[in-house]
Amino acid sequence: MANRELELNSGMRCAKYMLIVVSFMFALTAILLIMVGTTIQTIFGDFSLFIDGHFSSPPSLLIAIGFILIAVATLGAYGAVKESVMLINLYGVCLFLVFILEVSAAIAAFVMQSQVRDMLMRTMNQALADYETDTNVEAAVDFMQSGLGCCGVVEPDDWREYYSYNKNETHMEADDVVVPLSCCANLADPYPNGDNEYNDCLQPYEYGCFRKMNFIMSQSAMLIATGATTVAFVQLLGVLCAFMLAKTLRRNKSIREARRWQLQQSLGVLISGGKMGLPANSAMSGYQQLESNGEVGTHEPYTYTPQSPSVN
């Protein structure tokens, strides 16, 4: 029986340590989600002029999921240390709720990815149209063009329609297009007559900004979608593992209690204050010892203290 009790204790310790390791892994995953969500949110913030407001929801949701997952992982580790079946079941339920949030974030990211192209074409052309009338738009467009090394939406010629200097034929030839300074890799010297309102761009960036912006936004959305989907399926395995471990702990506790009860019944004793005595109606209460001289003596019932390992 001592060997069986040892096997039960070993099984419970194994289940407990397994859940602690799983919770630690989920905590690391949560930190990774927070880092990815923060990075993508920073990228979206840099180009916020060209991004609709609802595009910031998936990275924000990813960050929130990360913090929630840290709290849930802490709950699971605490429940494992305390060997609480209730806390471990609650841990599994919370993991399932986090799984639903991750699936929601993945779906939102996939939908967002399909909308990137049309959104960028609309917002970037509108930004070129407002370039000379809004200083905030001017700063955002200059940051995009200089930072990404691009010019215009599709090509530098896009500025022909929106930039007012292209309407001044005295400063340009028929086939030339004047672009903002942020479009230029190399600048010419100012005009000899002292006109410094603009400088000639000797070598504007060859490609427009749409291609690079589309790549950045699409890849960011794809990273959110694939990351959330991958973690969600791992999370689902965590839910199953939590419920299986809770079931194992419950079974082991039930078996241990059942064996304790069987031990009490087989010994026919009552536990009180750590001492065990025979009950009054026990068949052994009327037992009489024989003296060495053959006479029958009446003695008090013996008190039996088991020597087996404690099952408490």
PDB file of C-alpha atoms in Angstrom:
ATOM      1  CA  MET A   1       0.000   0.000   0.000  1.00  0.00           C
ATOM      2  CA  ALA A   2       2.926   2.283   0.690  1.00  0.00           C
ATOM      3  CA  ASN A   3       4.125   1.739  -2.888  1.00  0.00           C
ATOM      4  CA  ARG A   4       0.694   2.614  -4.248  1.00  0.00           C
ATOM      5  CA  GLU A   5       0.620   5.769  -2.157  1.00  0.00           C
ATOM      6  CA  LEU A   6       4.056   6.683  -3.460  1.00  0.00           C
ATOM      7  CA  GLU A   7       2.843   6.191  -7.044  1.00  0.00           C
ATOM      8  CA  LEU A   8      -0.128   8.463  -6.405  1.00  0.00           C
ATOM      9  CA  ASN A   9       2.066  11.187  -4.936  1.00  0.00           C
ATOM     10  CA  SER A  10       4.490  10.903  -7.861  1.00  0.00           C
ATOM     11  CA  GLY A  11       1.632  11.223 -10.353  1.00  0.00           C
ATOM     12  CA  MET A  12       0.296  14.320  -8.665  1.00  0.00           C
ATOM     13  CA  ARG A  13       3.740  15.916  -8.537  1.00  0.00           C
ATOM     14  CA  CYS A  14       4.251  15.174 -12.231  1.00  0.00           C
ATOM     15  CA  ALA A  15       0.903  16.755 -13.134  1.00  0.00           C
ATOM     16  CA  LYS A  16       1.638  19.774 -10.963  1.00  0.00           C
ATOM     17  CA  TYR A  17       5.068  20.432 -12.440  1.00  0.00           C
ATOM     18  CA  MET A  18       3.764  19.925 -15.963  1.00  0.00           C
ATOM     19  CA  LEU A  19       1.134  22.605 -15.465  1.00  0.00           C
ATOM     20  CA  ILE A  20       3.736  24.980 -14.016  1.00  0.00           C
ATOM     21  CA  VAL A  21       5.934  24.490 -17.105  1.00  0.00           C
ATOM     22  CA  VAL A  22       2.960  25.037 -19.433  1.00  0.00           C
ATOM     23  CA  SER A  23       2.028  28.229 -17.586  1.00  0.00           C
ATOM     24  CA  PHE A  24       5.601  29.487 -17.861  1.00  0.00           C
ATOM     25  CA  MET A  25       5.571  28.845 -21.617  1.00  0.00           C
ATOM     26  CA  PHE A  26       2.315  30.764 -21.968  1.00  0.00           C
ATOM     27  CA  ALA A  27       3.829  33.667 -20.025  1.00  0.00           C
ATOM     28  CA  LEU A  28       6.729  33.795 -22.495  1.00  0.00           C
ATOM     29  CA  THR A  29       4.247  33.657 -25.377  1.00  0.00           C
ATOM     30  CA  ALA A  30       2.329  36.535 -23.826  1.00  0.00           C
ATOM     31  CA  ILE A  31       5.479  38.655 -23.669  1.00  0.00           C
ATOM     32  CA  LEU A  32       6.108  37.893 -27.350  1.00  0.00           C
ATOM     33  CA  LEU A  33       2.560  38.950 -28.251  1.00  0.00           C
ATOM     34  CA  ILE A  34       3.001  42.221 -26.382  1.00  0.00           C
ATOM     35  CA  MET A  35       6.267  42.938 -28.196  1.00  0.00           C
ATOM     36  CA  VAL A  36       4.780  42.187 -31.625  1.00  0.00           C
ATOM     37  CA  GLY A  37       1.651  44.226 -30.950  1.00  0.00           C
ATOM     38  CA  THR A  38       3.673  47.183 -29.650  1.00  0.00           C
ATOM     39  CA  THR A  39       5.997  47.127 -32.662  1.00  0.00           C
ATOM     40  CA  ILE A  40       3.153  47.033 -35.176  1.00  0.00           C
ATOM     41  CA  GLN A  41       1.255  49.724 -33.311  1.00  0.00           C
ATOM     42  CA  THR A  42       4.356  51.939 -33.451  1.00  0.00           C
ATOM     43  CA  ILE A  43       4.638  51.399 -37.209  1.00  0.00           C
ATOM     44  CA  PHE A  44       0.986  52.244 -37.690  1.00  0.00           C
ATOM     45  CA  GLY A  45       1.467  55.342 -35.543  1.00  0.00           C
ATOM     46  CA  ASP A  46       4.299  56.597 -37.757  1.00  0.00           C
ATOM     47  CA  PHE A  47       2.030  56.396 -40.809  1.00  0.00           C
ATOM     48  CA  SER A  48      -1.240  57.179 -39.059  1.00  0.00           C
ATOM     49  CA  LEU A  49      -2.188  59.782 -41.697  1.00  0.00           C
ATOM     50  CA  PHE A  50      -2.451  57.040 -44.313  1.00  0.00           C
ATOM     51  CA  ILE A  51      -4.214  54.470 -42.126  1.00  0.00           C
ATOM     52  CA  ASP A  52      -7.878  54.371 -41.135  1.00  0.00           C
ATOM     53  CA  GLY A  53      -8.619  54.382 -37.419  1.00  0.00           C
ATOM     54  CA  HIS A  54      -9.966  50.825 -37.215  1.00  0.00           C
ATOM     55  CA  PHE A  55      -6.617  49.462 -38.423  1.00  0.00           C
ATOM     56  CA  SER A  56      -5.136  50.114 -34.981  1.00  0.00           C
ATOM     57  CA  SER A  57      -7.596  47.703 -33.315  1.00  0.00           C
ATOM     58  CA  PRO A  58      -5.843  44.355 -34.077  1.00  0.00           C
ATOM     59  CA  PRO A  59      -2.433  45.361 -32.618  1.00  0.00           C
ATOM     60  CA  SER A  60      -4.151  46.881 -29.577  1.00  0.00           C
ATOM     61  CA  LEU A  61      -6.126  43.666 -29.108  1.00  0.00           C
ATOM     62  CA  LEU A  62      -2.911  41.674 -29.405  1.00  0.00           C
ATOM     63  CA  ILE A  63      -1.313  43.722 -26.619  1.00  0.00           C
ATOM     64  CA  ALA A  64      -4.372  43.275 -24.406  1.00  0.00           C
ATOM     65  CA  ILE A  65      -4.335  39.511 -25.031  1.00  0.00           C
ATOM     66  CA  GLY A  66      -0.701  39.415 -23.942  1.00  0.00           C
ATOM     67  CA  PHE A  67      -1.399  41.044 -20.579  1.00  0.00           C
ATOM     68  CA  ILE A  68      -4.472  38.858 -19.999  1.00  0.00           C
ATOM     69  CA  LEU A  69      -2.453  35.755 -20.820  1.00  0.00           C
ATOM     70  CA  ILE A  70       0.191  36.691 -18.250  1.00  0.00           C
ATOM     71  CA  ALA A  71      -2.513  36.932 -15.569  1.00  0.00           C
ATOM     72  CA  VAL A  72      -4.021  33.596 -16.645  1.00  0.00           C
ATOM     73  CA  ALA A  73      -0.608  31.886 -16.637  1.00  0.00           C
ATOM     74  CA  THR A  74      -0.025  33.170 -13.099  1.00  0.00           C
ATOM     75  CA  LEU A  75      -3.391  31.743 -12.055  1.00  0.00           C
ATOM     76  CA  GLY A  76      -2.492  28.352 -13.534  1.00  0.00           C
ATOM     77  CA  ALA A  77       0.882  28.216 -11.772  1.00  0.00           C
ATOM     78  CA  TYR A  78      -0.701  29.181  -8.444  1.00  0.00           C
ATOM     79  CA  GLY A  79      -3.419  26.544  -8.861  1.00  0.00           C
ATOM     80  CA  ALA A  80      -0.780  23.910  -9.618  1.00  0.00           C
ATOM     81  CA  VAL A  81       1.267  24.783  -6.538  1.00  0.00           C
ATOM     82  CA  LYS A  82      -1.843  24.632  -4.336  1.00  0.00           C
ATOM     83  CA  GLU A  83      -3.086  21.493  -6.145  1.00  0.00           C
ATOM     84  CA  SER A  84      -6.487  23.146  -6.436  1.00  0.00           C
ATOM     85  CA  VAL A  85      -8.762  21.434  -8.914  1.00  0.00           C
ATOM     86  CA  MET A  86     -11.095  24.450  -8.919  1.00  0.00           C
ATOM     87  CA  LEU A  87      -8.307  26.901  -9.824  1.00  0.00           C
ATOM     88  CA  ILE A  88      -6.980  24.626 -12.554  1.00  0.00           C
ATOM     89  CA  ASN A  89     -10.453  24.292 -14.077  1.00  0.00           C
ATOM     90  CA  LEU A  90     -10.811  28.073 -13.905  1.00  0.00           C
ATOM     91  CA  TYR A  91      -7.418  28.320 -15.600  1.00  0.00           C
ATOM     92  CA  GLY A  92      -8.666  26.132 -18.448  1.00  0.00           C
ATOM     93  CA  VAL A  93     -11.817  28.233 -18.875  1.00  0.00           C
ATOM     94  CA  CYS A  94      -9.788  31.456 -18.960  1.00  0.00           C
ATOM     95  CA  LEU A  95      -7.442  29.954 -21.549  1.00  0.00           C
ATOM     96  CA  PHE A  96     -10.448  29.131 -23.712  1.00  0.00           C
ATOM     97  CA  LEU A  97     -11.678  32.734 -23.457  1.00  0.00           C
ATOM     98  CA  VAL A  98      -8.211  33.962 -24.468  1.00  0.00           C
ATOM     99  CA  PHE A  99      -8.361  31.512 -27.377  1.00  0.00           C
ATOM    100  CA  ILE A 100     -11.570  33.197 -28.565  1.00  0.00           C
ATOM    101  CA  LEU A 101      -9.906  36.633 -28.339  1.00  0.00           C
ATOM    102  CA  GLU A 102      -6.934  35.417 -30.365  1.00  0.00           C
ATOM    103  CA  VAL A 103      -9.181  34.000 -33.068  1.00  0.00           C
ATOM    104  CA  SER A 104     -10.997  37.356 -33.177  1.00  0.00           C
ATOM    105  CA  ALA A 105      -7.692  39.208 -33.581  1.00  0.00           C
ATOM    106  CA  ALA A 106      -6.635  36.848 -36.379  1.00  0.00           C
ATOM    107  CA  ILE A 107      -9.923  37.306 -38.248  1.00  0.00           C
ATOM    108  CA  ALA A 108      -9.701  41.089 -37.897  1.00  0.00           C
ATOM    109  CA  ALA A 109      -6.126  41.042 -39.226  1.00  0.00           C
ATOM    110  CA  PHE A 110      -7.072  38.914 -42.238  1.00  0.00           C
ATOM    111  CA  VAL A 111      -9.934  41.284 -43.048  1.00  0.00           C
ATOM    112  CA  MET A 112      -7.621  44.257 -42.573  1.00  0.00           C
ATOM    113  CA  GLN A 113      -5.098  42.794 -44.992  1.00  0.00           C
ATOM    114  CA  SER A 114      -7.700  42.626 -47.757  1.00  0.00           C
ATOM    115  CA  GLN A 115      -8.492  46.336 -47.295  1.00  0.00           C
ATOM    116  CA  VAL A 116      -4.937  47.683 -47.303  1.00  0.00           C
ATOM    117  CA  ARG A 117      -4.605  48.331 -51.033  1.00  0.00           C
ATOM    118  CA  ASP A 118      -7.763  50.377 -51.525  1.00  0.00           C
ATOM    119  CA  MET A 119      -7.193  52.306 -48.292  1.00  0.00           C
ATOM    120  CA  LEU A 120      -3.648  53.337 -49.212  1.00  0.00           C
ATOM    121  CA  MET A 121      -4.589  54.460 -52.712  1.00  0.00           C
ATOM    122  CA  ARG A 122      -7.303  56.669 -51.295  1.00  0.00           C
ATOM    123  CA  THR A 123      -5.391  58.157 -48.366  1.00  0.00           C
ATOM    124  CA  MET A 124      -2.103  58.704 -50.190  1.00  0.00           C
ATOM    125  CA  ASN A 125      -3.692  60.531 -53.144  1.00  0.00           C
ATOM    126  CA  GLN A 126      -5.661  62.662 -50.710  1.00  0.00           C
ATOM    127  CA  ALA A 127      -2.448  63.471 -48.840  1.00  0.00           C
ATOM    128  CA  LEU A 128      -0.764  64.671 -52.048  1.00  0.00           C
ATOM    129  CA  ALA A 129      -3.768  66.868 -52.767  1.00  0.00           C
ATOM    130  CA  ASP A 130      -3.582  68.477 -49.280  1.00  0.00           C
ATOM    131  CA  TYR A 131       0.215  68.689 -49.200  1.00  0.00           C
ATOM    132  CA  GLU A 132       0.482  72.451 -49.644  1.00  0.00           C
ATOM    133  CA  THR A 133      -2.541  73.415 -47.543  1.00  0.00           C
ATOM    134  CA  ASP A 134      -1.978  71.400 -44.361  1.00  0.00           C
ATOM    135  CA  THR A 135       1.328  71.445 -42.483  1.00  0.00           C
ATOM    136  CA  ASN A 136       0.543  68.143 -40.721  1.00  0.00           C
ATOM    137  CA  VAL A 137      -0.046  66.445 -44.056  1.00  0.00           C
ATOM    138  CA  GLU A 138       3.151  67.981 -45.419  1.00  0.00           C
ATOM    139  CA  ALA A 139       5.180  66.627 -42.481  1.00  0.00           C
ATOM    140  CA  ALA A 140       3.628  63.165 -42.802  1.00  0.00           C
ATOM    141  CA  VAL A 141       4.244  62.958 -46.558  1.00  0.00           C
ATOM    142  CA  ASP A 142       7.831  64.199 -46.205  1.00  0.00           C
ATOM    143  CA  PHE A 143       8.466  61.636 -43.452  1.00  0.00           C
ATOM    144  CA  MET A 144       7.093  58.835 -45.627  1.00  0.00           C
ATOM    145  CA  GLN A 145       9.044  59.827 -48.749  1.00  0.00           C
ATOM    146  CA  SER A 146      12.358  60.496 -47.051  1.00  0.00           C
ATOM    147  CA  GLY A 147      12.082  57.529 -44.684  1.00  0.00           C
ATOM    148  CA  LEU A 148      11.088  54.973 -47.306  1.00  0.00           C
ATOM    149  CA  GLY A 149      13.110  56.453 -50.157  1.00  0.00           C
ATOM    150  CA  CYS A 150      10.154  56.905 -52.504  1.00  0.00           C
ATOM    151  CA  CYS A 151       8.326  59.648 -54.355  1.00  0.00           C
ATOM    152  CA  GLY A 152       4.637  60.092 -55.097  1.00  0.00           C
ATOM    153  CA  VAL A 153       2.038  57.376 -54.915  1.00  0.00           C
ATOM    154  CA  VAL A 154       2.873  55.155 -57.868  1.00  0.00           C
ATOM    155  CA  GLU A 155       5.641  57.235 -59.446  1.00  0.00           C
ATOM    156  CA  PRO A 156       7.196  60.723 -59.104  1.00  0.00           C
ATOM    157  CA  ASP A 157       5.017  61.977 -61.957  1.00  0.00           C
ATOM    158  CA  ASP A 158       2.042  61.880 -59.550  1.00  0.00           C
ATOM    159  CA  TRP A 159       3.206  65.268 -58.235  1.00  0.00           C
ATOM    160  CA  ARG A 160       2.529  66.907 -61.624  1.00  0.00           C
ATOM    161  CA  GLU A 161      -1.155  67.235 -60.800  1.00  0.00           C
ATOM    162  CA  TYR A 162      -0.879  68.221 -57.132  1.00  0.00           C
ATOM    163  CA  TYR A 163       2.296  70.310 -56.736  1.00  0.00           C
ATOM    164  CA  SER A 164       1.791  73.987 -57.610  1.00  0.00           C
ATOM    165  CA  TYR A 165       5.339  74.482 -58.922  1.00  0.00           C
ATOM    166  CA  ASN A 166       4.484  72.228 -61.855  1.00  0.00           C
ATOM    167  CA  LYS A 167       2.096  74.937 -63.082  1.00  0.00           C
ATOM    168  CA  ASN A 168       4.917  77.474 -63.357  1.00  0.00           C
ATOM    169  CA  GLU A 169       6.329  76.890 -66.839  1.00  0.00           C
ATOM    170  CA  THR A 170       9.167  79.398 -66.440  1.00  0.00           C
ATOM    171  CA  HIS A 171      10.988  77.087 -64.010  1.00  0.00           C
ATOM    172  CA  MET A 172      10.660  73.845 -65.925  1.00  0.00           C
ATOM    173  CA  GLU A 173      10.646  72.161 -69.264  1.00  0.00           C
ATOM    174  CA  ALA A 174       7.595  70.511 -70.736  1.00  0.00           C
ATOM    175  CA  ASP A 175       8.520  66.993 -69.730  1.00  0.00           C
ATOM    176  CA  ASP A 176       9.930  67.809 -66.306  1.00  0.00           C
ATOM    177  CA  VAL A 177       8.090  67.459 -63.017  1.00  0.00           C
ATOM    178  CA  VAL A 178       8.915  69.345 -59.850  1.00  0.00           C
ATOM    179  CA  VAL A 179       8.750  67.294 -56.679  1.00  0.00           C
ATOM    180  CA  PRO A 180       9.165  68.178 -52.988  1.00  0.00           C
ATOM    181  CA  LEU A 181      12.639  68.054 -51.511  1.00  0.00           C
ATOM    182  CA  SER A 182      11.762  64.896 -49.573  1.00  0.00           C
ATOM    183  CA  CYS A 183      11.544  63.086 -52.917  1.00  0.00           C
ATOM    184  CA  CYS A 184      15.114  63.834 -53.882  1.00  0.00           C
ATOM    185  CA  ALA A 185      18.196  61.755 -53.479  1.00  0.00           C
ATOM    186  CA  ASN A 186      20.370  64.539 -54.968  1.00  0.00           C
ATOM    187  CA  LEU A 187      19.601  68.272 -55.028  1.00  0.00           C
ATOM    188  CA  ALA A 188      20.872  70.908 -57.472  1.00  0.00           C
ATOM    189  CA  ASP A 189      22.156  74.284 -56.376  1.00  0.00           C
ATOM    190  CA  PRO A 190      19.701  77.202 -56.156  1.00  0.00           C
ATOM    191  CA  TYR A 191      19.059  79.277 -59.243  1.00  0.00           C
ATOM    192  CA  PRO A 192      21.672  81.950 -59.921  1.00  0.00           C
ATOM    193  CA  ASN A 193      19.068  84.715 -59.838  1.00  0.00           C
ATOM    194  CA  GLY A 194      18.573  84.101 -56.148  1.00  0.00           C
ATOM    195  CA  ASP A 195      15.249  82.362 -56.439  1.00  0.00           C
ATOM    196  CA  ASN A 196      15.432  79.911 -53.494  1.00  0.00           C
ATOM    197  CA  GLU A 197      11.785  78.998 -53.310  1.00  0.00           C
ATOM    198  CA  TYR A 198      12.657  75.522 -54.517  1.00  0.00           C
ATOM    199  CA  ASN A 199      15.672  73.548 -55.629  1.00  0.00           C
ATOM    200  CA  ASP A 200      15.947  71.351 -58.685  1.00  0.00           C
ATOM    201  CA  CYS A 201      15.896  67.630 -57.929  1.00  0.00           C
ATOM    202  CA  LEU A 202      18.653  66.043 -59.963  1.00  0.00           C
ATOM    203  CA  GLN A 203      17.735  62.501 -59.034  1.00  0.00           C
ATOM    204  CA  PRO A 204      14.305  61.844 -57.509  1.00  0.00           C
ATOM    205  CA  TYR A 205      13.515  58.465 -56.071  1.00  0.00           C
ATOM    206  CA  GLU A 206      12.572  56.119 -58.873  1.00  0.00           C
ATOM    207  CA  TYR A 207       9.516  54.408 -57.380  1.00  0.00           C
ATOM    208  CA  GLY A 208       6.369  55.619 -55.699  1.00  0.00           C
ATOM    209  CA  CYS A 209       5.566  55.023 -52.052  1.00  0.00           C
ATOM    210  CA  PHE A 210       2.523  52.846 -52.600  1.00  0.00           C
ATOM    211  CA  ARG A 211       4.496  49.663 -53.168  1.00  0.00           C
ATOM    212  CA  LYS A 212       6.528  50.001 -49.986  1.00  0.00           C
ATOM    213  CA  MET A 213       3.580  51.160 -47.885  1.00  0.00           C
ATOM    214  CA  ASN A 214       1.477  48.281 -49.161  1.00  0.00           C
ATOM    215  CA  PHE A 215       4.240  45.832 -48.265  1.00  0.00           C
ATOM    216  CA  ILE A 216       4.648  47.247 -44.744  1.00  0.00           C
ATOM    217  CA  MET A 217       0.939  47.285 -43.953  1.00  0.00           C
ATOM    218  CA  SER A 218       0.206  43.900 -45.527  1.00  0.00           C
ATOM    219  CA  GLN A 219       3.096  42.224 -43.748  1.00  0.00           C
ATOM    220  CA  SER A 220       2.088  43.783 -40.440  1.00  0.00           C
ATOM    221  CA  ALA A 221      -1.458  42.512 -40.847  1.00  0.00           C
ATOM    222  CA  MET A 222      -0.166  39.080 -41.871  1.00  0.00           C
ATOM    223  CA  LEU A 223       2.121  38.963 -38.843  1.00  0.00           C
ATOM    224  CA  ILE A 224      -0.807  39.687 -36.534  1.00  0.00           C
ATOM    225  CA  ALA A 225      -3.006  37.114 -38.254  1.00  0.00           C
ATOM    226  CA  THR A 226      -0.463  34.286 -38.367  1.00  0.00           C
ATOM    227  CA  GLY A 227       0.873  35.016 -34.882  1.00  0.00           C
ATOM    228  CA  ALA A 228      -2.564  35.094 -33.292  1.00  0.00           C
ATOM    229  CA  THR A 229      -3.645  31.951 -35.172  1.00  0.00           C
ATOM    230  CA  THR A 230      -0.546  29.988 -34.159  1.00  0.00           C
ATOM    231  CA  VAL A 231      -0.783  30.990 -30.509  1.00  0.00           C
ATOM    232  CA  ALA A 232      -4.528  30.278 -30.532  1.00  0.00           C
ATOM    233  CA  PHE A 233      -4.021  26.648 -31.549  1.00  0.00           C
ATOM    234  CA  VAL A 234      -1.265  26.227 -28.981  1.00  0.00           C
ATOM    235  CA  GLN A 235      -3.667  27.790 -26.503  1.00  0.00           C
ATOM    236  CA  LEU A 236      -6.292  25.218 -27.398  1.00  0.00           C
ATOM    237  CA  LEU A 237      -3.817  22.458 -26.551  1.00  0.00           C
ATOM    238  CA  GLY A 238      -3.224  24.259 -23.260  1.00  0.00           C
ATOM    239  CA  VAL A 239      -6.948  24.182 -22.515  1.00  0.00           C
ATOM    240  CA  LEU A 240      -7.083  20.424 -23.101  1.00  0.00           C
ATOM    241  CA  CYS A 241      -3.951  19.923 -21.014  1.00  0.00           C
ATOM    242  CA  ALA A 242      -5.378  21.963 -18.127  1.00  0.00           C
ATOM    243  CA  PHE A 243      -8.618  19.989 -18.020  1.00  0.00           C
ATOM    244  CA  MET A 244      -6.753  16.677 -18.255  1.00  0.00           C
ATOM    245  CA  LEU A 245      -4.445  17.670 -15.407  1.00  0.00           C
ATOM    246  CA  ALA A 246      -7.404  18.781 -13.317  1.00  0.00           C
ATOM    247  CA  LYS A 247      -9.044  15.426 -13.969  1.00  0.00           C
ATOM    248  CA  THR A 248      -5.832  13.625 -12.961  1.00  0.00           C
ATOM    249  CA  LEU A 249      -5.554  15.587  -9.732  1.00  0.00           C
ATOM    250  CA  ARG A 250      -9.205  14.958  -8.922  1.00  0.00           C
ATOM    251  CA  ARG A 251      -8.839  11.219  -9.552  1.00  0.00           C
ATOM    252  CA  ASN A 252      -5.662  10.948  -7.492  1.00  0.00           C
ATOM    253  CA  LYS A 253      -7.229  12.851  -4.613  1.00  0.00           C
ATOM    254  CA  SER A 254     -10.328  10.644  -4.782  1.00  0.00           C
ATOM    255  CA  ILE A 255      -8.239   7.459  -4.793  1.00  0.00           C
ATOM    256  CA  ARG A 256      -6.183   8.699  -1.858  1.00  0.00           C
ATOM    257  CA  GLU A 257      -9.292   9.523   0.162  1.00  0.00           C
ATOM    258  CA  ALA A 258     -10.845   6.163  -0.716  1.00  0.00           C
ATOM    259  CA  ARG A 259      -7.758   4.295   0.465  1.00  0.00           C
ATOM    260  CA  ARG A 260      -7.671   6.296   3.662  1.00  0.00           C
ATOM    261  CA  TRP A 261     -11.278   5.298   4.328  1.00  0.00           C
ATOM    262  CA  GLN A 262     -10.504   1.643   3.534  1.00  0.00           C
ATOM    263  CA  LEU A 263      -7.571   1.714   5.937  1.00  0.00           C
ATOM    264  CA  GLN A 264      -9.799   3.029   8.685  1.00  0.00           C
ATOM    265  CA  GLN A 265     -12.402   0.368   8.012  1.00  0.00           C
ATOM    266  CA  SER A 266      -9.883  -2.463   7.858  1.00  0.00           C
ATOM    267  CA  LEU A 267      -8.295  -1.464  11.151  1.00  0.00           C
ATOM    268  CA  GLY A 268     -11.621  -0.782  12.760  1.00  0.00           C
ATOM    269  CA  VAL A 269     -10.339   2.317  14.453  1.00  0.00           C
ATOM    270  CA  LEU A 270     -11.438   5.869  15.062  1.00  0.00           C
ATOM    271  CA  ILE A 271      -9.114   8.778  14.420  1.00  0.00           C
ATOM    272  CA  SER A 272      -9.152  11.357  17.149  1.00  0.00           C
ATOM    273  CA  GLY A 273      -6.340  13.755  17.986  1.00  0.00           C
ATOM    274  CA  GLY A 274      -3.753  11.585  16.285  1.00  0.00           C
ATOM    275  CA  LYS A 275      -4.527   8.526  18.535  1.00  0.00           C
ATOM    276  CA  MET A 276      -6.497   5.500  17.459  1.00  0.00           C
ATOM    277  CA  GLY A 277      -8.599   3.334  19.697  1.00  0.00           C
ATOM    278  CA  LEU A 278     -10.913   0.389  19.130  1.00  0.00           C
ATOM    279  CA  PRO A 279     -14.593   1.242  19.047  1.00  0.00           C
ATOM    280  CA  ALA A 280     -16.848  -0.033  21.834  1.00  0.00           C
ATOM    281  CA  ASN A 281     -18.783  -2.384  19.575  1.00  0.00           C
ATOM    282  CA  SER A 282     -15.644  -3.935  18.035  1.00  0.00           C
ATOM    283  CA  ALA A 283     -15.323  -7.698  18.170  1.00  0.00           C
ATOM    284  CA  MET A 284     -11.882  -7.261  19.694  1.00  0.00           C
ATOM    285  CA  SER A 285     -13.166  -5.281  22.684  1.00  0.00           C
ATOM    286  CA  GLY A 286     -14.014  -8.480  24.581  1.00  0.00           C
ATOM    287  CA  TYR A 287     -10.637 -10.101  23.958  1.00  0.00           C
ATOM    288  CA  GLN A 288      -8.930 -11.454  27.081  1.00  0.00           C
ATOM    289  CA  GLN A 289      -5.270 -12.301  27.428  1.00  0.00           C
ATOM    290  CA  LEU A 290      -4.082 -15.493  29.075  1.00  0.00           C
ATOM    291  CA  GLU A 291      -1.687 -15.015  31.981  1.00  0.00           C
ATOM    292  CA  SER A 292       1.490 -17.052  32.139  1.00  0.00           C
ATOM    293  CA  ASN A 293      -0.043 -19.241  34.832  1.00  0.00           C
ATOM    294  CA  GLY A 294      -3.011 -20.114  32.625  1.00  0.00           C
ATOM    295  CA  GLU A 295      -5.471 -17.906  34.468  1.00  0.00           C
ATOM    296  CA  VAL A 296      -7.699 -15.597  32.546  1.00  0.00           C
ATOM    297  CA  GLY A 297      -7.200 -11.954  33.356  1.00  0.00           C
ATOM    298  CA  THR A 298      -9.289  -9.033  32.408  1.00  0.00           C
ATOM    299  CA  HIS A 299      -7.411  -6.151  30.859  1.00  0.00           C
ATOM    300  CA  GLU A 300      -8.284  -2.917  29.198  1.00  0.00           C
ATOM    301  CA  PRO A 301      -8.473  -2.999  25.411  1.00  0.00           C
ATOM    302  CA  TYR A 302      -5.189  -2.290  23.701  1.00  0.00           C
ATOM    303  CA  THR A 303      -4.614   0.937  21.882  1.00  0.00           C
ATOM    304  CA  TYR A 304      -3.202   0.400  18.407  1.00  0.00           C
ATOM    305  CA  THR A 305      -1.051   2.957  16.670  1.00  0.00           C
ATOM    306  CA  PRO A 306      -0.385   2.181  12.985  1.00  0.00           C
ATOM    307  CA  GLN A 307       3.184   2.246  11.753  1.00  0.00           C
ATOM    308  CA  SER A 308       2.321   2.785   8.085  1.00  0.00           C
ATOM    309  CA  PRO A 309       3.206   6.174   6.479  1.00  0.00           C
ATOM    310  CA  SER A 310       0.715   8.938   7.031  1.00  0.00           C
ATOM    311  CA  VAL A 311      -1.793   9.427   4.197  1.00  0.00           C
ATOM    312  CA  ASN A 312      -2.661  12.947   5.190  1.00  0.00           C
TER     313      ASN A 312
END
